[in-house]
mmCIF file of C-alpha atoms and ligand atoms in Angstrom:
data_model
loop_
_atom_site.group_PDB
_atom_site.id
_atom_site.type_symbol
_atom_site.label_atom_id
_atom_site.label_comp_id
_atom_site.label_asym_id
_atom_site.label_seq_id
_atom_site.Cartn_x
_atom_site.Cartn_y
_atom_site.Cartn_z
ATOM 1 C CA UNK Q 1 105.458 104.164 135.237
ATOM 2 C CA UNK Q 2 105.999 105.834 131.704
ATOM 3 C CA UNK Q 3 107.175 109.416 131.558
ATOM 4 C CA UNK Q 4 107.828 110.985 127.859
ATOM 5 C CA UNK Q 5 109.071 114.457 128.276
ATOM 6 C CA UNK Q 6 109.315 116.602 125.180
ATOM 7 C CA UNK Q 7 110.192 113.814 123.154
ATOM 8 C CA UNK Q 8 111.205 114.595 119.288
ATOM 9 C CA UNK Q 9 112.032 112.047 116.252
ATOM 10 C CA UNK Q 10 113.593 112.848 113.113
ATOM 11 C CA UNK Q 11 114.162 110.834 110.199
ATOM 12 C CA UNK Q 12 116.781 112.717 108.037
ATOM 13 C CA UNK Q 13 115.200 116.208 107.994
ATOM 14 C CA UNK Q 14 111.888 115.049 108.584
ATOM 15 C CA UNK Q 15 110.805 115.731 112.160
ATOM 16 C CA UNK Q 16 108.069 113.266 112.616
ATOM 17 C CA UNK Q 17 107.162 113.864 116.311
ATOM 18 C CA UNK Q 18 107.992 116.936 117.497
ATOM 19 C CA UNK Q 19 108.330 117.667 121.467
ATOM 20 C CA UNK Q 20 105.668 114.937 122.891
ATOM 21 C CA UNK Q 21 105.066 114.787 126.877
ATOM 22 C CA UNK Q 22 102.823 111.547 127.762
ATOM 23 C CA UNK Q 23 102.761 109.677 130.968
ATOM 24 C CA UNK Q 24 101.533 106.139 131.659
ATOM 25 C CA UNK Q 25 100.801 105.274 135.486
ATOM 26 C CA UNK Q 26 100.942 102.048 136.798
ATOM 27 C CA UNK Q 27 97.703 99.810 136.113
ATOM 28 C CA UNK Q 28 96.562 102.189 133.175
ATOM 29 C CA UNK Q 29 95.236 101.264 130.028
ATOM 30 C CA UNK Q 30 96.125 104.530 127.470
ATOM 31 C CA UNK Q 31 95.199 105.091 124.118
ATOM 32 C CA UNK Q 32 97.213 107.328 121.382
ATOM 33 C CA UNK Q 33 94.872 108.280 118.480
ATOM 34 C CA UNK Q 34 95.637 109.324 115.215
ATOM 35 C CA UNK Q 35 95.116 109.413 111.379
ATOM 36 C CA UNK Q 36 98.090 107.336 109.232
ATOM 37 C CA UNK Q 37 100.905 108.682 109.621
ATOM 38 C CA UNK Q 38 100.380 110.979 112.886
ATOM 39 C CA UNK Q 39 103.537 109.556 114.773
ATOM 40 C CA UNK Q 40 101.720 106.897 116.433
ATOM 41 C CA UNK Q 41 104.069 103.882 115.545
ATOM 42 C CA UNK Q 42 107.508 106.410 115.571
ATOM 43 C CA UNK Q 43 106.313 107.073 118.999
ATOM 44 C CA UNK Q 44 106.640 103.315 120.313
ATOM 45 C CA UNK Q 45 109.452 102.502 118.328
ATOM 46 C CA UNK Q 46 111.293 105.608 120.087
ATOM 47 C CA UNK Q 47 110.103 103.597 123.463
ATOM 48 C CA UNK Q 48 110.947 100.176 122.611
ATOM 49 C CA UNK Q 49 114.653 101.448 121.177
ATOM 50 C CA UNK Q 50 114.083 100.444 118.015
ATOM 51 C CA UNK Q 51 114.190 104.484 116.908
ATOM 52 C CA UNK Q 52 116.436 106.636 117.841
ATOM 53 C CA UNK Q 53 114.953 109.982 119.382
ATOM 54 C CA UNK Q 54 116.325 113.147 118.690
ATOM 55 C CA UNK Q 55 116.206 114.837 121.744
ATOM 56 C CA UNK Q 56 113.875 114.495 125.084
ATOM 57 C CA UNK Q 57 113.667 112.433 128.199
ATOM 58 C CA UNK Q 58 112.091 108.624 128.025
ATOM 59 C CA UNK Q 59 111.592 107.539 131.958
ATOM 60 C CA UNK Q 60 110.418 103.703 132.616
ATOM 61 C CA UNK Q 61 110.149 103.802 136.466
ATOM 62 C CA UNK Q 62 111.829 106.348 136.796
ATOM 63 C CA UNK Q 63 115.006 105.226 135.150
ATOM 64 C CA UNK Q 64 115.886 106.665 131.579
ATOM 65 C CA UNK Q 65 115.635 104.328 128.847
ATOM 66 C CA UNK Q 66 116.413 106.600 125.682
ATOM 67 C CA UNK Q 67 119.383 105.049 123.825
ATOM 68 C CA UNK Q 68 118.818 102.242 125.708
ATOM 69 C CA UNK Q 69 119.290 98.451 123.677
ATOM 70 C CA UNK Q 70 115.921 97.017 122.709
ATOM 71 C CA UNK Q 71 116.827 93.840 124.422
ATOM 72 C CA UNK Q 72 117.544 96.030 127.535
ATOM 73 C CA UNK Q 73 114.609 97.441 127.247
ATOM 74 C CA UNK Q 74 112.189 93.694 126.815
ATOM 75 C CA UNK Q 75 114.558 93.074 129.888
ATOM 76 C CA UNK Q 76 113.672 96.272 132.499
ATOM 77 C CA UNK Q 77 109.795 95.121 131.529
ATOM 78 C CA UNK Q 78 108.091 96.817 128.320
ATOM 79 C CA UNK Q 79 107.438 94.452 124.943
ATOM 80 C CA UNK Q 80 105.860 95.949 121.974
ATOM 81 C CA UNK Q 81 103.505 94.079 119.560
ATOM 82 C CA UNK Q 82 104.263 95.697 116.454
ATOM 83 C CA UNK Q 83 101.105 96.655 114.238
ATOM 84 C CA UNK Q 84 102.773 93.943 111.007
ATOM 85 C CA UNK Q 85 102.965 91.270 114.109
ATOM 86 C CA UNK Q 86 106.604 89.976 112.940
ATOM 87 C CA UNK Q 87 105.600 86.098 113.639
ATOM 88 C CA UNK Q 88 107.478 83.042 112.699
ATOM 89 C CA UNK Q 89 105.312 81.444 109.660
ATOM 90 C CA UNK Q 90 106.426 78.164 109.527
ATOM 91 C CA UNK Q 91 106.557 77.923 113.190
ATOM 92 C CA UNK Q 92 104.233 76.250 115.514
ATOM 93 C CA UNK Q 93 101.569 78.185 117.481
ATOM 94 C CA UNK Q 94 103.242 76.958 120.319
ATOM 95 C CA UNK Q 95 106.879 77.583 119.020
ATOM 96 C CA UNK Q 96 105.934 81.292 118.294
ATOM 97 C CA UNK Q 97 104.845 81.716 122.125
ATOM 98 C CA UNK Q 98 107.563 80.073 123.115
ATOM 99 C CA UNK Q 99 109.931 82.282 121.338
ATOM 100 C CA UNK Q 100 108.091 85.401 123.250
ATOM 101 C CA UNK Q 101 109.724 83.724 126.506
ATOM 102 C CA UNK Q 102 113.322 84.308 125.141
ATOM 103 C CA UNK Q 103 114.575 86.319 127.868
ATOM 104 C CA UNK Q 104 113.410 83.763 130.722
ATOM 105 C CA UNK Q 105 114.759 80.932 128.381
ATOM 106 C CA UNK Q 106 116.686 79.391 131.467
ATOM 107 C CA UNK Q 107 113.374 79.353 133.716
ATOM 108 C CA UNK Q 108 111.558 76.232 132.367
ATOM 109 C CA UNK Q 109 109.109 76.102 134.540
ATOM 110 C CA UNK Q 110 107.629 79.983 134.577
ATOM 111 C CA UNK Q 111 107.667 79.061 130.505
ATOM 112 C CA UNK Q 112 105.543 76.435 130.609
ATOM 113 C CA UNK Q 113 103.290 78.331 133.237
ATOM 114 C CA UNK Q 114 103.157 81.357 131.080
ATOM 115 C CA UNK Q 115 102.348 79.058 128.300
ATOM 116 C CA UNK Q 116 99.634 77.721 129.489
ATOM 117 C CA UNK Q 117 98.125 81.106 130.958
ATOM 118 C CA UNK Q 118 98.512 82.069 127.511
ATOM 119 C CA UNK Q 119 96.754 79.466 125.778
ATOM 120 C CA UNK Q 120 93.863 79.825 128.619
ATOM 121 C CA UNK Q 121 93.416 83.543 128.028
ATOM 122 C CA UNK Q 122 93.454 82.578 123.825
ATOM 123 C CA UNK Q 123 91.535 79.519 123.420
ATOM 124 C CA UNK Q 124 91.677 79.422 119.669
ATOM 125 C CA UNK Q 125 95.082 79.237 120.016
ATOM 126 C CA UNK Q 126 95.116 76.240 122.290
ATOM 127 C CA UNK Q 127 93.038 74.548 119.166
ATOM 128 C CA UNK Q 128 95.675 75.231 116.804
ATOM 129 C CA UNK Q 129 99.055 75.211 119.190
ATOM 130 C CA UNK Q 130 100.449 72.532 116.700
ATOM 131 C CA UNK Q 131 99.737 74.256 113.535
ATOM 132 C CA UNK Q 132 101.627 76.448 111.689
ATOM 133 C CA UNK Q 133 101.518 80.581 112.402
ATOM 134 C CA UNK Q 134 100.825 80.909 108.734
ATOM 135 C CA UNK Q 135 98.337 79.500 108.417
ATOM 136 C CA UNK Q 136 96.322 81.085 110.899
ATOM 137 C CA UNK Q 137 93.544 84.118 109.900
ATOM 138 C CA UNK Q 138 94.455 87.475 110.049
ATOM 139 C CA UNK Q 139 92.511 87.685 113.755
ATOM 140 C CA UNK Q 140 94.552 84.797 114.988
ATOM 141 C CA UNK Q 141 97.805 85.673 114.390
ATOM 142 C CA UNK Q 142 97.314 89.157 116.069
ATOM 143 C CA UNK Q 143 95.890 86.969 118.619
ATOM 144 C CA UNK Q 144 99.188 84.970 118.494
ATOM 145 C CA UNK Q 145 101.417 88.072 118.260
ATOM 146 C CA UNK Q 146 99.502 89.361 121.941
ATOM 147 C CA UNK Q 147 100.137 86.280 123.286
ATOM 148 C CA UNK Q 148 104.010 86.630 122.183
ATOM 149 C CA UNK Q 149 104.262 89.219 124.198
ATOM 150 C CA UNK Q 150 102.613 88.293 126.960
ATOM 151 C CA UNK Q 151 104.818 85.124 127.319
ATOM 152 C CA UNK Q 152 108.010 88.070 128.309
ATOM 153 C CA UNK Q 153 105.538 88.364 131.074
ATOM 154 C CA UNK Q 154 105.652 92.601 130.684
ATOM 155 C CA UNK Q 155 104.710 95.489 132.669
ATOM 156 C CA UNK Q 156 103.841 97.814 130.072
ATOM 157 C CA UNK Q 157 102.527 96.162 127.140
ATOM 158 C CA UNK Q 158 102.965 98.779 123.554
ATOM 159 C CA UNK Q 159 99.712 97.813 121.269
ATOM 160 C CA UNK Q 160 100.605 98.786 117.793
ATOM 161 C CA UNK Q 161 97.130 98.953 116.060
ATOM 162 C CA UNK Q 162 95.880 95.705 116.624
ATOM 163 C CA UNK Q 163 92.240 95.771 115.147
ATOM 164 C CA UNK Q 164 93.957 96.964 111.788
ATOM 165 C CA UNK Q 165 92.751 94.891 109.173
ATOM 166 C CA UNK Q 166 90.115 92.331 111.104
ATOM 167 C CA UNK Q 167 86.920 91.992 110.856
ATOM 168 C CA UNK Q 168 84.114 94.194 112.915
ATOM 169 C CA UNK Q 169 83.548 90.884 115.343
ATOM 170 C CA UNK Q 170 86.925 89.778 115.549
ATOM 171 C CA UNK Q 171 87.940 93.415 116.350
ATOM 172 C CA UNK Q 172 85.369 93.446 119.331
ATOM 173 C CA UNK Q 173 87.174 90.203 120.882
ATOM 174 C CA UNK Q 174 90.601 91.977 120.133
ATOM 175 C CA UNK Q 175 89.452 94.697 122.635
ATOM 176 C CA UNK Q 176 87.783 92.487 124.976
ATOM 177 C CA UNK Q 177 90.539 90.602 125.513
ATOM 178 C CA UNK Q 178 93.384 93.631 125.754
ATOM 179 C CA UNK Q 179 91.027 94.773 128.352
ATOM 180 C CA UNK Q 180 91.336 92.099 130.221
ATOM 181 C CA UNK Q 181 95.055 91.597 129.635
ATOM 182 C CA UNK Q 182 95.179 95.509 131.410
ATOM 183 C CA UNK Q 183 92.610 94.399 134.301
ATOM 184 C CA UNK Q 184 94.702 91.190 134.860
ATOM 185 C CA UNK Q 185 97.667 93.622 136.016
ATOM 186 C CA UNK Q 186 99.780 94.297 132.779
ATOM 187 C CA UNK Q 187 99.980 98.519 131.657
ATOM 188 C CA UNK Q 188 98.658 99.118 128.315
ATOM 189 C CA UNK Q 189 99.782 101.696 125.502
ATOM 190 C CA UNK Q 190 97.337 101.194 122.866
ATOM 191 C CA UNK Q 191 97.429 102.781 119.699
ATOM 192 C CA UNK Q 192 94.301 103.040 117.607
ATOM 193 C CA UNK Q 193 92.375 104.182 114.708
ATOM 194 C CA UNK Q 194 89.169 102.774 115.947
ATOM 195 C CA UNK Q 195 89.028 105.532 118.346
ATOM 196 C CA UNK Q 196 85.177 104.749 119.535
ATOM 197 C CA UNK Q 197 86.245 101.031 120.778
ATOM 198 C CA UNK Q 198 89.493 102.402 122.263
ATOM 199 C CA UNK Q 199 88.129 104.788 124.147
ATOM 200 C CA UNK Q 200 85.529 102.717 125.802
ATOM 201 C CA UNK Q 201 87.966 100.494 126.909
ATOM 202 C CA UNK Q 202 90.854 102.874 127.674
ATOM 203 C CA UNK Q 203 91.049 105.410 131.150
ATOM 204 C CA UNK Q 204 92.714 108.013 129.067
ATOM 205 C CA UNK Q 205 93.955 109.113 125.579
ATOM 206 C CA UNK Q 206 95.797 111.648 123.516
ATOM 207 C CA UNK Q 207 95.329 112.419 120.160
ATOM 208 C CA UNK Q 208 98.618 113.021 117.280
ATOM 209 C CA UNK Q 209 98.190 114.889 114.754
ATOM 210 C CA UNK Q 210 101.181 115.512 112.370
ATOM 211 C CA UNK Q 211 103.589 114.554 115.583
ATOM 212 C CA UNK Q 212 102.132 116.886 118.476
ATOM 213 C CA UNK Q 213 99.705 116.254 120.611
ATOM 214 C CA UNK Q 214 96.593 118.279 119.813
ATOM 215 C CA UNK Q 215 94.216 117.021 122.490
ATOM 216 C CA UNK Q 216 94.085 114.813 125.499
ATOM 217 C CA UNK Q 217 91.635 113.735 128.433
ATOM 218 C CA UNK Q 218 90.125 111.120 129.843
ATOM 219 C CA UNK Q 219 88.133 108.941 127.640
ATOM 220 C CA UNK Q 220 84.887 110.328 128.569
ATOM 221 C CA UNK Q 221 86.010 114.132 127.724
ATOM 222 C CA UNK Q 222 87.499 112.896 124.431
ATOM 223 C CA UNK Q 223 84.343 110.655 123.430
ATOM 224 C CA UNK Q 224 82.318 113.852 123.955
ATOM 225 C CA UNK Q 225 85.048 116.139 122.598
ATOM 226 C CA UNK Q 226 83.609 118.002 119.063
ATOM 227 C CA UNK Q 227 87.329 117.603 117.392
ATOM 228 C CA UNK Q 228 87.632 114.204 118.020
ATOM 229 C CA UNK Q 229 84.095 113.177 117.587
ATOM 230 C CA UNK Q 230 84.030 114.482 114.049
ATOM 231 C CA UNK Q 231 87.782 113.692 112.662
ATOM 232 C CA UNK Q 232 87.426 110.114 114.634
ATOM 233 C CA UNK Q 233 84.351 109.249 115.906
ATOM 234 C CA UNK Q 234 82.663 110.006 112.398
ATOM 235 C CA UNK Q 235 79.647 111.683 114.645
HETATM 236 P P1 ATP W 301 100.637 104.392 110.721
HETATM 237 O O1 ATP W 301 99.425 103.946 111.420
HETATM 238 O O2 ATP W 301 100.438 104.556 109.251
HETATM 239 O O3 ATP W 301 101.872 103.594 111.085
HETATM 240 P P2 ATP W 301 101.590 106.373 112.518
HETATM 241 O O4 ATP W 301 100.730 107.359 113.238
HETATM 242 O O5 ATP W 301 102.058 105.210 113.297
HETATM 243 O O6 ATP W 301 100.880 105.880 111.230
HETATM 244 P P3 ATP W 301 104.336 106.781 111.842
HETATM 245 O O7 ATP W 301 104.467 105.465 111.159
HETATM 246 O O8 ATP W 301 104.964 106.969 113.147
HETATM 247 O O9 ATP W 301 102.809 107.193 111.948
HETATM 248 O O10 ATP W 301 104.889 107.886 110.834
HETATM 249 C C1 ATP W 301 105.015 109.270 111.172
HETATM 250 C C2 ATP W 301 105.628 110.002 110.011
HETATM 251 O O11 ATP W 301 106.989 109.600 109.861
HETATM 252 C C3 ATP W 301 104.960 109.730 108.657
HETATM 253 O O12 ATP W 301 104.960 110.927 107.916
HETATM 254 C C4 ATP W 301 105.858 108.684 108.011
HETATM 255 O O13 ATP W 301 105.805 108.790 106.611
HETATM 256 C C5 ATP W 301 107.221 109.091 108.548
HETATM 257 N N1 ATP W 301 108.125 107.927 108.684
HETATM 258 C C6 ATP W 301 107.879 106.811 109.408
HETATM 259 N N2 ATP W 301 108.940 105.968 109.354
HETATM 260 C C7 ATP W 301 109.879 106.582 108.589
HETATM 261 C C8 ATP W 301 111.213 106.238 108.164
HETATM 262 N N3 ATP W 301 111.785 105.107 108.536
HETATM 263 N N4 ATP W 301 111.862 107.136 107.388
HETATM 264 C C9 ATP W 301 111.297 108.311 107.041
HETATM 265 N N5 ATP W 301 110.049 108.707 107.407
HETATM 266 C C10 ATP W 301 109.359 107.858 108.152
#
């Protein structure tokens, strides 16, 4: 579904992934590990066309994307959730969803249905649909900024470090629930610095460091790979 071949980023002189290959297949939930500052975040951006790359090949079924408009790119069927959730504060629960719908604006009724798929999948924010997004906790309005971009009904769905900042509880109902966003049909691109939780939900990872790729596998061989399990895992 996703193809990244040799994919570099520069800011200015900085080269801040350098020659990346990933692939996403249809169905998959994938995880990209890494400390602060490994690429992670550059890497989506570079996907969603809100960073330019600097040279490589971005394929989204098959068809390139790099270069491509970000609103081109919502359109052909990938939304990201960026890891500072960009929500509406002094919207409505319900507004900010609504918003998420923009580019099937003109089809009411697949809205509404997405709506309320969306509100069925978060309960919590069914309770609060008619309060403001600020003043939600921390938990719900990453809740609220998942169920934003479910509303563009997506294919591949980008995860920007979603259990950043929440606490250990809420952060086990964040992964329950991605998991069952992926199982429900939608691709997932996760990335994560709670590499334990990721992996036991994800089929396959790769791990940044400094911009590269330094390992990759399936979840099982990184969860019992030494590197990982000591700079990640803390084992
Ligand atoms: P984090 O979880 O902290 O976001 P990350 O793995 O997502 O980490 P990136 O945010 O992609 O990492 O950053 C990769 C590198 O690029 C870092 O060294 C960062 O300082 C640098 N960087 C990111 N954005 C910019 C920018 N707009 N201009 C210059 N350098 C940047």
């Amino acid at each position: 579904m996703l193809e990244l071949s040799r994919v570099s980023v520069d800011y200015g002189g900085f080269t801040a992934v350098e020659q990346v290959d990933i692939t996403v297949e249809e169905g998959e939930l994938v995880v990209l590990l890494g400390s602060n500052g490994a690429g992670k975040s550059t890497i989506f951006n570079a996907i969603s066309g809100l960073q330019k790359t600097s040279s490589g090949i971005i394929l989204f079924e098959e068809t390139p994307i790099q270069g491509a408009a970000p609103d081109k790119i919502v359109q052909s069927g990938i939304v990201q959730c960026a890891e500072d959730r960009k929500l509406f504060p002094q919207m409505t629960v319900r507004e900010n969803l609504i918003m998420g719908a923009y580019i099937h604006r003109r089809k009411r009724k697949q809205v509404n249905r997405s709506l309320e798929e969306v509100l069925e999948l978060f309960p919590i924010l069914h309770e609060k649909r008619e309060n403001a997004a600020g003043s939600l906790s921390g938990g719900q309005q990453q809740m609220l900024a998942i169920g934003r971009a479910l509303m563009s009904k997506p294919k591949l769905m980008l995860l920007d470090e979603p259990s950043i900042g929440l606490a250990p509880l809420i952060v086990e109902q964040m992964f329950e629930v991605i998991q069952k966003i992926n199982q429900d049909g939608t691709t997932v691109l996760l990335a994560e610095q709670n590499a334990f939780a990721a992996l036991k939900i994800a089929n396959r990872g790769y791990v940044f460091e400094s911009g590269s790729i330094v390992v990759q596998g399936s979840s099982e061989e990184l969860l019992a790979n030494d590197t990982v399990r000591r700079a990640y895992i803390g084992a």
